[in-house]
Coordinates of C-alpha atoms in Angstrom, one line a residue:
Chain A
M13 CA 71.9 123.6 38.2
V14 CA 71.7 119.9 38.8
T15 CA 68.2 118.7 39.1
Y16 CA 68.3 115.0 38.5
A17 CA 70.4 113.7 41.4
G18 CA 69.0 110.2 41.5
E19 CA 68.8 108.0 44.5
A20 CA 70.5 105.2 42.6
V21 CA 72.6 103.4 45.2
A22 CA 70.7 100.6 47.0
S23 CA 71.7 100.5 50.6
P24 CA 72.8 97.1 51.9
T25 CA 70.7 95.6 54.7
P26 CA 72.6 96.1 58.0
R27 CA 74.1 92.9 59.2
R28 CA 73.3 92.6 62.9
H29 CA 75.8 91.4 65.4
G30 CA 73.1 89.4 67.3
R31 CA 71.4 91.1 70.2
P32 CA 74.1 92.7 72.4
T33 CA 72.1 92.4 75.6
L34 CA 71.6 88.7 75.1
I35 CA 75.2 88.2 74.3
F36 CA 76.2 90.1 77.5
I37 CA 73.8 88.0 79.6
G38 CA 75.3 84.9 78.1
L39 CA 78.8 86.1 78.8
V40 CA 78.1 87.0 82.4
V41 CA 76.3 83.7 83.0
T42 CA 79.4 81.9 81.6
L43 CA 81.7 83.9 83.9
L44 CA 79.6 83.1 87.0
A45 CA 79.3 79.4 86.1
S46 CA 83.1 79.1 85.5
I47 CA 83.8 80.8 88.8
L48 CA 81.5 78.4 90.6
V49 CA 83.0 75.4 88.9
S50 CA 86.4 76.6 89.8
L51 CA 85.5 77.0 93.4
C52 CA 84.2 73.4 93.6
A53 CA 86.4 71.4 91.3
G54 CA 89.9 70.2 92.0
R55 CA 91.6 67.4 93.8
F56 CA 89.4 68.1 96.8
S57 CA 86.0 68.6 95.3
V58 CA 83.4 70.6 97.2
P59 CA 79.7 70.2 96.5
V60 CA 78.1 73.3 94.9
D61 CA 75.6 74.0 97.7
R62 CA 78.3 73.7 100.3
A63 CA 80.6 76.0 98.3
L64 CA 77.9 78.6 98.1
A65 CA 77.1 78.3 101.8
I66 CA 80.8 78.8 102.6
L67 CA 81.0 81.8 100.3
W68 CA 77.9 83.3 101.9
Q69 CA 79.3 82.8 105.4
G70 CA 82.6 84.3 104.3
L71 CA 80.8 87.4 103.0
L72 CA 78.7 87.7 106.1
H73 CA 81.7 87.4 108.5
P74 CA 84.7 88.5 106.6
G75 CA 86.8 88.6 109.8
A76 CA 86.1 85.0 110.9
T77 CA 88.9 82.4 110.6
P78 CA 87.8 79.4 108.5
T79 CA 88.0 76.2 110.6
T80 CA 86.9 73.2 108.6
I81 CA 89.0 71.8 105.7
D82 CA 86.5 72.7 103.0
E83 CA 86.1 76.2 104.3
R84 CA 89.8 76.7 104.3
I85 CA 90.1 75.4 100.7
V86 CA 87.3 77.5 99.3
L87 CA 88.0 80.7 101.2
L88 CA 91.8 80.7 101.5
V89 CA 92.9 78.8 98.5
R90 CA 90.4 78.8 95.7
A91 CA 88.5 82.1 96.2
P92 CA 91.7 84.4 95.9
R93 CA 92.9 82.2 93.1
V94 CA 89.7 82.5 91.1
L95 CA 89.4 86.2 91.8
L96 CA 93.0 86.8 90.7
A97 CA 92.6 84.7 87.6
A98 CA 89.4 86.6 86.7
M99 CA 91.0 90.0 87.2
A100 CA 94.2 89.1 85.4
G101 CA 92.2 87.7 82.4
A102 CA 90.0 90.8 82.3
G103 CA 93.0 93.1 82.6
L104 CA 95.0 91.4 79.8
A105 CA 92.0 91.3 77.6
V106 CA 91.2 95.1 77.9
A107 CA 94.9 95.9 77.6
G108 CA 95.1 93.9 74.4
T109 CA 91.9 95.5 73.1
G110 CA 93.2 99.0 73.8
L111 CA 96.6 98.3 72.2
Q112 CA 95.0 96.9 69.1
G113 CA 92.8 99.9 68.7
V114 CA 95.6 102.4 69.2
F115 CA 98.1 100.6 67.0
R116 CA 95.3 100.2 64.4
N117 CA 96.5 96.7 64.2
P118 CA 94.7 93.5 65.2
L119 CA 98.0 91.5 65.8
V120 CA 99.4 93.3 68.8
S121 CA 99.1 92.4 72.5
P122 CA 101.0 93.0 75.7
D123 CA 103.1 89.8 75.4
I124 CA 103.7 90.2 71.7
L125 CA 104.9 93.7 72.2
G126 CA 107.4 92.7 75.0
I127 CA 105.6 94.6 77.7
S128 CA 105.1 91.5 79.8
Q129 CA 108.8 90.5 79.4
G130 CA 109.9 94.0 80.3
A131 CA 107.7 94.0 83.4
A132 CA 109.1 90.6 84.4
F133 CA 112.6 91.9 84.1
G134 CA 111.6 94.8 86.3
G135 CA 110.3 92.5 89.0
A136 CA 113.4 90.1 88.8
L137 CA 115.7 93.1 89.1
A138 CA 113.8 94.4 92.1
I139 CA 114.1 91.0 93.8
I140 CA 117.9 90.8 93.2
L141 CA 118.2 94.3 94.6
G142 CA 116.2 93.3 97.6
I143 CA 113.3 95.5 96.8
W144 CA 109.8 94.3 97.7
G145 CA 106.3 95.7 98.1
L146 CA 105.1 98.8 96.3
P147 CA 108.5 99.8 94.9
L148 CA 108.7 96.4 93.2
I149 CA 105.3 97.0 91.6
G150 CA 106.6 100.4 90.5
M151 CA 109.7 98.8 88.8
V152 CA 107.5 96.2 87.2
F153 CA 105.4 98.7 85.5
L154 CA 108.2 101.2 84.7
L155 CA 110.1 98.5 82.8
G156 CA 106.9 97.3 81.1
L157 CA 106.4 100.8 79.9
A158 CA 110.1 101.0 78.9
A159 CA 109.7 97.9 76.7
L160 CA 106.7 99.5 75.0
V161 CA 108.6 102.8 74.5
G162 CA 111.4 100.7 72.9
V163 CA 109.1 99.0 70.6
G164 CA 107.5 102.3 69.7
F165 CA 110.8 103.9 68.8
L166 CA 112.1 100.9 66.9
S167 CA 109.0 100.4 64.8
R168 CA 108.4 104.0 64.0
I169 CA 110.1 104.8 60.7
N170 CA 109.5 108.2 59.1
G171 CA 106.5 108.8 61.4
R172 CA 104.8 105.6 60.2
T173 CA 104.3 102.4 62.0
E174 CA 104.0 99.2 59.9
T175 CA 102.6 96.0 61.2
V176 CA 105.6 93.9 60.5
T177 CA 108.0 96.3 62.1
V178 CA 105.8 96.5 65.2
I179 CA 105.7 92.7 65.6
L180 CA 109.4 92.3 64.9
A181 CA 110.3 95.1 67.2
G182 CA 108.2 93.5 69.9
L183 CA 110.0 90.2 69.3
V184 CA 113.4 91.9 69.6
V185 CA 112.5 93.8 72.7
G186 CA 110.8 90.8 74.3
S187 CA 113.7 88.5 73.6
M188 CA 116.1 91.0 75.0
F189 CA 114.2 91.3 78.3
T190 CA 113.8 87.5 78.4
A191 CA 117.6 87.2 78.0
L192 CA 118.1 89.8 80.7
V193 CA 115.8 87.9 83.1
S194 CA 117.8 84.7 82.4
L195 CA 121.0 86.6 83.1
L196 CA 119.6 87.8 86.4
Q197 CA 118.6 84.2 87.3
F198 CA 122.2 83.1 86.4
I199 CA 123.8 85.6 88.7
A200 CA 121.1 85.3 91.5
D201 CA 121.9 83.7 94.8
P202 CA 120.7 80.1 94.3
N203 CA 119.7 79.9 98.0
S204 CA 117.6 83.0 98.3
S205 CA 116.9 85.3 95.4
L206 CA 116.9 82.6 92.6
P207 CA 113.9 80.6 94.0
A208 CA 112.2 83.9 94.8
I209 CA 112.5 85.0 91.2
V210 CA 111.5 81.7 89.7
F211 CA 108.5 81.5 92.1
W212 CA 107.5 85.0 91.4
L213 CA 107.8 84.8 87.6
M214 CA 106.0 81.5 87.1
G215 CA 103.0 82.2 84.8
S216 CA 100.6 80.7 87.3
F217 CA 97.9 81.5 89.9
S218 CA 99.1 78.7 92.2
T219 CA 100.7 81.3 94.4
A220 CA 97.5 83.2 94.8
T221 CA 96.7 84.6 98.2
W222 CA 94.4 87.4 99.5
E223 CA 97.5 89.5 99.9
R224 CA 98.4 89.2 96.2
V225 CA 94.8 90.0 95.3
L226 CA 95.2 93.2 97.2
I227 CA 98.5 94.0 95.5
A228 CA 97.0 93.5 92.0
T229 CA 93.6 95.1 92.5
P230 CA 94.3 98.8 92.5
G231 CA 96.3 98.8 89.2
L232 CA 93.9 96.4 87.4
L233 CA 90.8 98.3 88.5
L234 CA 92.3 101.8 87.9
G235 CA 93.6 100.8 84.5
T236 CA 90.4 99.1 83.4
A237 CA 88.3 102.0 84.6
L238 CA 90.5 104.5 82.7
L239 CA 90.3 102.5 79.5
W240 CA 86.5 102.3 80.0
G241 CA 86.5 106.1 80.3
L242 CA 88.4 106.3 77.1
R243 CA 86.0 103.9 75.2
F244 CA 84.7 106.5 72.7
R245 CA 88.2 108.1 72.3
L246 CA 89.6 104.6 71.4
N247 CA 87.2 104.5 68.4
L248 CA 88.8 107.8 67.3
L249 CA 92.4 106.7 68.0
A250 CA 91.7 103.7 65.8
L251 CA 91.3 106.1 62.8
E252 CA 94.1 107.2 60.4
E253 CA 96.3 109.8 61.9
T254 CA 95.0 112.7 59.8
E255 CA 91.4 111.8 60.3
A256 CA 91.8 111.6 64.1
R257 CA 93.6 114.9 64.2
S258 CA 91.1 116.7 62.1
L259 CA 88.4 115.6 64.6
G260 CA 90.3 117.3 67.4
V261 CA 92.2 114.3 68.8
R262 CA 95.7 115.0 70.1
T263 CA 96.9 111.7 68.8
E264 CA 100.4 111.5 70.2
P265 CA 99.7 112.3 73.9
E266 CA 96.5 110.4 73.9
R267 CA 98.2 107.3 72.5
W268 CA 100.8 107.6 75.3
L269 CA 98.0 107.8 77.9
V270 CA 96.7 104.5 76.6
F271 CA 100.2 103.0 76.7
L272 CA 100.7 104.2 80.3
V273 CA 97.3 102.6 81.3
V274 CA 98.3 99.4 79.6
A275 CA 101.6 99.3 81.4
V276 CA 99.8 99.8 84.7
I277 CA 97.4 96.9 84.0
V278 CA 100.1 94.5 82.7
G279 CA 102.5 95.5 85.4
S280 CA 99.9 94.7 88.1
Q281 CA 99.1 91.4 86.5
V282 CA 102.8 90.3 86.0
A283 CA 103.5 91.3 89.6
V284 CA 101.2 88.7 90.9
S285 CA 101.0 86.0 88.3
G286 CA 104.0 86.2 86.0
I287 CA 103.9 86.3 82.2
I288 CA 100.7 84.9 80.8
G289 CA 100.7 84.9 77.0
W290 CA 98.0 84.9 74.3
I291 CA 95.1 86.1 76.4
G292 CA 95.7 89.7 75.2
I293 CA 95.3 88.8 71.6
V294 CA 92.8 85.9 71.5
I295 CA 90.1 87.4 73.8
P296 CA 89.8 90.8 72.0
H297 CA 89.3 89.0 68.7
A298 CA 86.7 86.7 70.2
A299 CA 84.9 89.7 71.7
R300 CA 85.0 91.5 68.4
L301 CA 83.4 88.6 66.7
L302 CA 80.6 88.6 69.3
V303 CA 79.8 92.3 69.7
G304 CA 81.6 94.2 66.9
H305 CA 84.3 96.8 66.8
D306 CA 82.8 99.6 68.7
H307 CA 84.9 100.0 71.9
R308 CA 81.9 101.1 73.8
T309 CA 80.6 97.5 73.7
L310 CA 83.8 95.8 72.9
L311 CA 85.6 96.7 76.2
P312 CA 83.0 95.3 78.6
A313 CA 82.7 92.2 76.4
A314 CA 86.5 91.7 76.6
V315 CA 86.4 92.1 80.4
V316 CA 83.8 89.5 80.9
L317 CA 85.1 87.1 78.3
G318 CA 88.7 87.5 79.4
A319 CA 87.8 86.8 83.1
A320 CA 85.7 83.7 82.2
F321 CA 88.4 82.4 79.8
M322 CA 91.2 82.8 82.4
V323 CA 89.2 81.1 85.1
I324 CA 88.3 78.2 82.9
I325 CA 92.0 77.8 81.7
D326 CA 93.2 78.0 85.3
T327 CA 90.7 75.4 86.5
L328 CA 91.8 73.1 83.7
A329 CA 95.4 73.7 84.5
R330 CA 95.1 72.6 88.1
S331 CA 92.4 69.9 87.8
A332 CA 92.8 68.2 84.4
T333 CA 95.8 66.0 85.6
S334 CA 97.1 65.2 89.0
A335 CA 100.0 67.6 88.6
E336 CA 99.4 71.2 87.7
I337 CA 99.9 72.0 83.9
P338 CA 101.7 75.3 83.4
L339 CA 99.2 77.9 82.3
G340 CA 101.3 79.1 79.4
V341 CA 101.1 75.6 77.8
I342 CA 97.3 75.8 77.6
T343 CA 97.0 79.4 76.6
A344 CA 99.6 78.8 73.9
L345 CA 97.9 75.7 72.7
V346 CA 94.7 77.7 72.2
G347 CA 96.3 81.0 71.3
A348 CA 99.0 80.1 68.8
P349 CA 96.6 78.6 66.2
V350 CA 94.2 81.5 66.6
F351 CA 97.1 83.9 66.1
A352 CA 98.2 82.0 63.0
L353 CA 94.7 82.2 61.5
L354 CA 94.5 85.9 62.3
L355 CA 97.8 86.6 60.6
R356 CA 96.8 84.8 57.5
R357 CA 93.4 86.5 57.4
Y358 CA 94.9 90.0 58.0
Y359 CA 97.3 89.8 55.1
R360 CA 94.7 88.2 52.8
E361 CA 92.3 91.1 53.6
R362 CA 95.1 93.6 53.0
K363 CA 95.9 92.1 49.6
E364 CA 92.2 92.3 48.6
Q365 CA 92.0 96.0 49.4
Chain B
M5 CA 87.2 131.6 57.0
I6 CA 89.9 129.3 55.9
G7 CA 93.0 129.8 53.9
L8 CA 96.8 130.3 53.7
N9 CA 98.8 133.4 54.0
G10 CA 102.1 133.5 52.1
A11 CA 102.6 129.8 52.7
T12 CA 105.8 128.2 51.5
V13 CA 106.5 124.4 51.7
R14 CA 109.7 122.8 50.6
F15 CA 110.5 119.1 50.4
G16 CA 114.3 119.1 50.5
S17 CA 115.3 121.5 47.7
R18 CA 112.0 121.2 45.9
V19 CA 109.6 124.0 46.4
V20 CA 106.1 122.6 46.5
L21 CA 104.2 125.7 47.5
E22 CA 105.7 129.2 47.1
T23 CA 104.2 132.1 49.0
L24 CA 100.7 130.8 48.3
S25 CA 97.9 133.1 49.6
F26 CA 94.2 132.6 49.4
S27 CA 91.3 132.8 51.8
V28 CA 87.7 131.5 51.6
P29 CA 85.1 133.3 53.7
V30 CA 82.0 131.6 55.0
G31 CA 79.5 131.3 52.1
R32 CA 82.0 130.8 49.4
S33 CA 83.4 127.6 47.8
L34 CA 86.9 127.2 46.4
A35 CA 88.2 124.5 44.1
I36 CA 91.9 123.9 44.0
L37 CA 92.9 122.6 40.6
G38 CA 96.3 121.3 39.5
P39 CA 98.0 118.3 37.9
N40 CA 99.3 115.5 40.0
G41 CA 102.3 116.4 42.1
R42 CA 101.7 120.2 41.9
G43 CA 100.9 120.5 45.6
K44 CA 97.1 120.1 45.8
T45 CA 97.3 117.7 48.7
T46 CA 100.2 119.7 50.3
A47 CA 98.0 122.9 50.2
L48 CA 95.2 120.9 51.7
C49 CA 97.4 119.5 54.5
A50 CA 98.8 122.9 55.1
M51 CA 95.4 124.4 55.6
L52 CA 94.5 121.6 58.0
G53 CA 97.7 122.1 60.0
F54 CA 99.1 118.6 59.1
Q55 CA 102.0 120.1 57.0
R56 CA 104.7 122.2 58.6
L57 CA 105.0 125.5 56.8
D58 CA 108.6 126.8 55.9
A59 CA 107.1 130.3 55.8
G60 CA 103.7 132.0 56.1
S61 CA 100.8 131.0 58.2
R62 CA 97.5 129.2 57.9
L63 CA 94.1 130.6 58.6
A64 CA 91.5 128.1 60.0
P65 CA 89.0 127.6 62.8
P66 CA 90.1 125.2 65.6
I67 CA 88.2 122.3 64.1
V68 CA 87.9 121.9 60.3
G69 CA 85.4 119.5 58.8
Y70 CA 87.7 117.3 56.8
V71 CA 86.6 114.7 54.3
P72 CA 89.3 112.3 53.3
Q73 CA 89.2 110.4 50.0
T74 CA 88.7 107.1 51.8
G75 CA 88.1 106.8 55.5
S76 CA 89.8 104.2 57.7
S77 CA 87.6 101.1 57.4
N78 CA 89.5 98.5 59.4
Q79 CA 87.1 99.0 62.3
R80 CA 83.6 97.7 61.8
L81 CA 81.4 100.5 62.9
K82 CA 77.9 101.6 61.9
A83 CA 77.7 104.6 59.7
V84 CA 76.0 106.6 62.5
D85 CA 78.8 105.7 64.9
V86 CA 81.3 107.0 62.3
A87 CA 79.3 110.2 61.9
V88 CA 79.0 110.8 65.6
M89 CA 82.8 111.0 65.8
G90 CA 82.3 114.5 64.4
C91 CA 81.2 115.5 68.0
A92 CA 84.6 114.3 69.4
A93 CA 86.1 117.8 69.9
R94 CA 83.1 118.9 72.0
L95 CA 83.2 115.8 74.1
G96 CA 86.8 115.8 75.2
L97 CA 89.0 112.9 76.3
F98 CA 86.6 111.0 78.6
G99 CA 83.3 112.3 77.1
Q100 CA 80.7 110.0 75.6
P101 CA 78.3 110.9 72.9
G102 CA 74.8 111.3 74.3
P103 CA 71.3 111.3 72.6
A104 CA 71.8 114.9 71.5
D105 CA 75.1 114.1 69.8
I106 CA 73.5 111.0 68.1
D107 CA 70.6 113.2 66.9
A108 CA 73.2 115.7 65.5
A109 CA 75.0 112.8 63.7
R110 CA 71.7 111.7 62.3
A111 CA 70.8 115.2 61.1
A112 CA 74.2 115.4 59.5
L113 CA 73.6 112.1 57.8
Q114 CA 70.3 113.4 56.6
R115 CA 71.9 116.5 55.1
A116 CA 74.5 114.3 53.4
G117 CA 71.8 112.1 52.0
A118 CA 73.2 109.1 53.9
L119 CA 70.5 108.6 56.5
R120 CA 69.2 105.5 54.6
F121 CA 72.3 103.5 55.6
A122 CA 72.8 105.0 59.1
D123 CA 72.7 101.6 60.7
A124 CA 74.7 99.8 58.0
F125 CA 78.3 98.9 58.7
F126 CA 80.7 101.5 57.2
D127 CA 83.2 99.0 55.8
R128 CA 80.4 97.3 53.9
L129 CA 79.3 100.4 52.1
S130 CA 80.3 101.3 48.6
G131 CA 83.0 104.0 48.0
G132 CA 80.3 106.6 47.1
E133 CA 78.3 105.8 50.2
R134 CA 81.4 105.9 52.4
Q135 CA 82.2 109.4 51.2
L136 CA 78.7 110.6 52.0
V137 CA 79.1 109.3 55.6
L138 CA 82.5 111.0 55.9
L139 CA 80.9 114.2 54.6
A140 CA 78.2 113.8 57.3
R141 CA 81.0 113.3 59.9
A142 CA 82.6 116.6 58.8
L143 CA 79.2 118.3 58.9
A144 CA 78.6 116.9 62.5
T145 CA 81.7 118.8 63.7
G146 CA 79.7 121.9 63.3
S147 CA 82.8 123.6 61.9
P148 CA 82.2 126.7 59.7
A149 CA 84.9 125.3 57.3
L150 CA 84.7 122.2 55.1
V151 CA 87.7 120.7 53.4
L152 CA 87.4 117.8 50.9
D153 CA 90.3 115.9 49.4
E154 CA 89.5 115.1 45.8
P155 CA 85.8 114.4 46.4
G156 CA 84.6 111.9 43.8
A157 CA 88.0 111.1 42.4
A158 CA 87.5 107.4 42.9
L159 CA 83.8 107.3 42.1
D160 CA 81.9 106.4 39.0
L161 CA 80.0 109.1 37.1
A162 CA 76.7 108.5 38.8
N163 CA 78.3 108.8 42.3
Q164 CA 80.3 111.8 41.2
Q165 CA 77.1 113.5 40.1
R166 CA 75.5 112.8 43.5
L167 CA 78.4 114.1 45.5
L168 CA 78.8 117.2 43.3
A169 CA 75.1 118.0 43.5
L170 CA 75.4 117.7 47.3
L171 CA 78.5 120.0 47.4
D172 CA 76.6 122.5 45.2
E173 CA 73.7 122.4 47.7
L174 CA 76.0 123.0 50.6
R175 CA 77.6 125.9 48.6
R176 CA 74.2 127.5 48.0
A177 CA 73.3 127.2 51.7
Q178 CA 76.2 129.7 52.2
D179 CA 76.8 128.7 55.8
K180 CA 80.3 127.2 55.3
A181 CA 83.6 128.0 53.8
I182 CA 84.2 125.1 51.5
V183 CA 87.5 124.1 49.9
F184 CA 88.0 121.1 47.8
T185 CA 90.9 119.8 45.6
T186 CA 90.2 118.1 42.3
H187 CA 92.0 117.3 39.0
D188 CA 88.8 117.6 37.0
P189 CA 87.9 121.2 36.0
N190 CA 84.3 120.1 35.6
H191 CA 84.1 119.6 39.4
A192 CA 85.0 123.2 39.8
L193 CA 82.3 124.3 37.4
A194 CA 79.8 122.1 39.1
A195 CA 80.3 123.1 42.7
A196 CA 82.7 126.1 43.3
D197 CA 82.4 129.9 43.3
D198 CA 86.1 130.4 43.0
A199 CA 89.0 128.4 41.6
L200 CA 92.7 128.3 42.5
L201 CA 94.9 127.0 39.7
L202 CA 98.3 125.7 40.8
M203 CA 100.2 126.4 37.6
P204 CA 103.2 124.3 36.7
D205 CA 105.0 127.5 35.6
G206 CA 104.7 130.6 37.6
P207 CA 102.4 131.8 40.4
A208 CA 99.0 130.3 41.1
L209 CA 95.9 131.8 39.6
C210 CA 92.9 132.6 41.8
G211 CA 89.5 134.1 41.0
P212 CA 85.9 133.4 40.2
V213 CA 85.3 130.1 38.3
T214 CA 83.9 131.9 35.3
E215 CA 87.1 133.9 34.9
V216 CA 89.7 131.4 35.9
V217 CA 88.5 128.1 34.6
T218 CA 88.9 128.9 30.9
P219 CA 90.5 126.9 28.1
P220 CA 93.7 129.0 27.8
H221 CA 94.4 128.6 31.6
L222 CA 93.6 125.0 31.6
E223 CA 95.8 124.2 28.6
R224 CA 98.7 125.8 30.5
L225 CA 97.8 123.9 33.6
Y226 CA 97.5 120.5 32.1
S227 CA 99.2 120.8 28.7
V228 CA 96.1 119.2 27.1
P229 CA 94.0 121.1 24.5
M230 CA 90.6 122.1 26.1
R231 CA 87.3 123.3 24.9
L232 CA 84.5 124.9 26.9
V233 CA 81.1 123.6 25.8
E234 CA 77.5 124.4 26.6
L235 CA 75.2 121.4 27.1
Q236 CA 71.6 121.0 27.7
G237 CA 70.8 118.8 30.7
M238 CA 67.9 116.3 30.5
S239 CA 65.6 118.8 32.1
G240 CA 66.6 121.5 29.7
T241 CA 68.9 123.5 32.1
P242 CA 72.1 124.7 30.4
H243 CA 75.4 123.3 31.7
R244 CA 78.9 124.4 31.1
A245 CA 81.5 121.7 30.8
V246 CA 85.2 121.5 29.9
L247 CA 86.2 118.9 27.3
P248 CA 89.8 117.8 27.2
A249 CA 91.0 116.7 23.8
F250 CA 93.1 113.6 24.3
A251 CA 94.1 111.4 21.5
G252 CA 90.4 111.2 20.4
A253 CA 90.6 114.7 18.9
R254 CA 93.1 113.6 16.4
A255 CA 91.1 110.6 15.4
A256 CA 88.0 112.7 14.7

């Protein structure tokens, strides 16, 4: 019937995203270097070789009590702080990556969607009620999830979720939980629970201890591992609803699974280091620029980049001036301009389509 | 086998589909024709299970190879990574595509004539190339049913030709039940065995293309005068084509 189907369309030459292996080596080296610098730098600076020797001894004899001042600083103060910062940065970065995929929207992140604020309210409420330990973590992540559910319901109109409504709903829910936290602080006992709440909520790693590392590790590891397991599924969840469903994806329950995982990650992070903004949106974009959009390479890149970025920011925060600069100041100074650029680019691209 | 059985769909008080029944066995190809707003897309969504039926039932395998008009392109993925998504149903929630799945995706790209740009980024491809990749993804599902939403509707004539030739090849292989919607009767002549005409007045017409896609039916369907013409292709093969007489007929 048709015999002259011509091969008329020239294929474009594939644009390569650099060599992924090289990029990953570069990222890991950056992470290790930032960790080393963070262990050494600060008001009490420790030489690199001494820091490495102390670390080595600490690894060989984990039970031994550090005696000298530099051993105490490296092993009891800086090591848990660096580890916590790295894990929190990695967790926020993968959580942001997962959310952006599932929402099919590059402008969402845990703090923009109000999850962090909800989690913070959960924690503050637990402290007021005198709840500590594991139940506190449970409340943190339950209310983080509640915030996300609220945003989901508010922004879903006739089964469709628009970018603007998601961001506005996140703003509404986030502000409400922020107000509720202020209310709790207002009614809290100024001698006991108020300082506890303020201390707990401070977006900072200055309170890092090995105990806090232990509190945060299970949720952060489990959440990150689950998202890593879902890496191919995230590619599918980022498709249009009908396309994903036709390929056998049960979109609704699978989205909720990702939300649950994100709430676990963010809850664990907020429980030990308070609300830290912007990481969840800036890092996934930087990672995408480096390795592309495939979640199978994007997630690991976001983990390493998020960890390195957080460690660097935290090191700057505590060593740039004699007093400690709040983390949120630095992340916002970096994050807000990046977000503004993304917002402009997103709508320009949408107009062109 | 894919189809609908007595399917009725209402949007409020408006009846979009009324007790519509048809079925396409493996080895046949059906074109659904109709003017805009007569329920082509609704029928398609009903077959795929995306549209709730007010009455009747649908007939479809668990996974249907679905080719949308334009795929989501906000994620920058390689064409082969798009095609490999066809394997998703086999892989499950935590599964990862292995070498065998990637080979299957490449084979599907080959069959769709899209292997040349397997490693190009999907969002950088032209509309015609994207549709070939989406077709490859549908083939990679391994489903015995293939459903296409207005294939070629947004393509220029050369790309329509490529896509229709490909659909005709798939039809002749007789290993799939193929359904596609279109507003151009020539697409039905080019790549379908049967046609379903969603008439604006009265029940739908269904039958072999040669009996159903005729000027009297088409004039009722679109309210445009139509002529069936025989053409000789460049290689001398005869073609049948439908010619709508828009304002140009009066001018002649």
